């Protein structure tokens, strides 16, 4: 595997970092902020159920479907170009969303924005992975986690204030303006790409995007159409068949979009599974709990945003703490396992404390626990996973990591939203009413009764999440354990050097060793 030539590496890494961080601030802010606007969007455009949930789910779906493609395109055409193009597409979609006359146009615009987000997230991660090495890379990705956390943290509050004062359209317009700034800033970045330019795997890209799209569409329809409905079974079976076809195509491709060898790397996949599990623990609460607060508790959009700040505020500082602990020798797998257990505890505690009218003081402990868990994994997963692949594969690996993470978010959103509708329907007996309740439309003489049914649905869903996280914590900890036949590498800070990784000699190792990827891991797992 050939190393990346210094000539195409970032010449101004600090400026590059600043521009990438701007994207990682804006996009999470837009994602978390949109959830606050869902009840008002539903009332304004007369939407509920799957069509309203698609405002968020459609964004995540296309972001996850195109993430892997974007990573490979970055290796081929240049990571800066993919980052800049993604920001431009996101901006165009968000501008259309701000003027959408009905829910169908809004859903289409958010779907387009998700495609742009894929370019920014995959391109940004690959850019930083090639611009920084060793402890510097760990610090950079911890900073990315902190900045993304800030975006997630302030998104509901900022959007709640904008929605309350000016309406949901203004909130989208503000994020579109931020997108214009990001696109303009990309002209100051240096370009990087793989030395051996791969060919675009068109067959793999088409089958992967179609497969994920069909599966996600089927899941979003399940809550209202019924899980045995042809509207659900047909796309679901079609999507699963295309996934099998995608694997076959990638095995036969000379230059596949996804090197299946990555999936056989146990420790790399351990970080992937960890990222997926963290998404399971926080995404449902992040996206749908503001609707519960506004519907069952009667809070305004601004007040709901303030309550959610208890969950999002920990990510201001926790990612940096995690990065420092890793650089001081704390095994990263222990931190990830701790994060999963904290998230499980937070979800379980929320089951016990949740009831209609529950105030901020009652909700504080579980929301903070979930927030700390999410913050602890931010940056940690990216830095450790990227340290286990070669430079030529960082675009593909970053795309795979972000694809599975975003895909997990999409799947959690679809399943969580459909589960809420299904669970409410089992109590009220009416699919249309259940969809309205899940959309926060509880006003009327039956408010107290419907709020109780909505709470029941939340308690069941959160119980399943907590159990899943407890199992995932054990599984991930084992996947990340060092191989028994080879001890873990000692924690030696790796400094950037100009020589190829294969020729580096690590002090204290006692022998010279050829590495298949980066010369040293950030820290022993």
Tab-separated table of N, CA and C in Angstrom, residues 3 133 497-504:
chain	number	residue	atom	x	y	z
A	3	UNK	N	2.053	5.103	0.493
A	3	UNK	CA	1.671	6.204	1.376
A	3	UNK	C	1.256	7.412	0.576
A	133	UNK	N	-1.539	13.213	12.768
A	133	UNK	CA	-1.099	11.879	13.141
A	133	UNK	C	-0.955	11.767	14.653
A	497	UNK	N	5.950	12.169	11.005
A	497	UNK	CA	7.234	12.138	10.319
A	497	UNK	C	6.971	11.997	8.839
A	498	UNK	N	7.988	12.266	8.036
A	498	UNK	CA	7.812	12.261	6.591
A	498	UNK	C	7.974	10.884	5.983
A	499	UNK	N	8.587	9.921	6.735
A	499	UNK	CA	8.814	8.601	6.172
A	499	UNK	C	7.529	7.806	6.143
A	500	UNK	N	7.425	6.852	5.211
A	500	UNK	CA	6.222	6.024	5.149
A	500	UNK	C	6.051	5.223	6.423
A	501	UNK	N	4.803	4.957	6.811
A	501	UNK	CA	4.545	4.220	8.039
A	501	UNK	C	5.210	2.867	8.077
A	502	UNK	N	5.358	2.198	6.919
A	502	UNK	CA	5.911	0.846	6.900
A	502	UNK	C	7.365	0.815	7.350
A	503	UNK	N	8.053	1.981	7.331
A	503	UNK	CA	9.466	1.994	7.661
A	503	UNK	C	9.759	2.622	9.008
A	504	UNK	N	8.727	2.937	9.738
A	504	UNK	CA	8.958	3.558	11.045
A	504	UNK	C	9.360	2.523	12.064
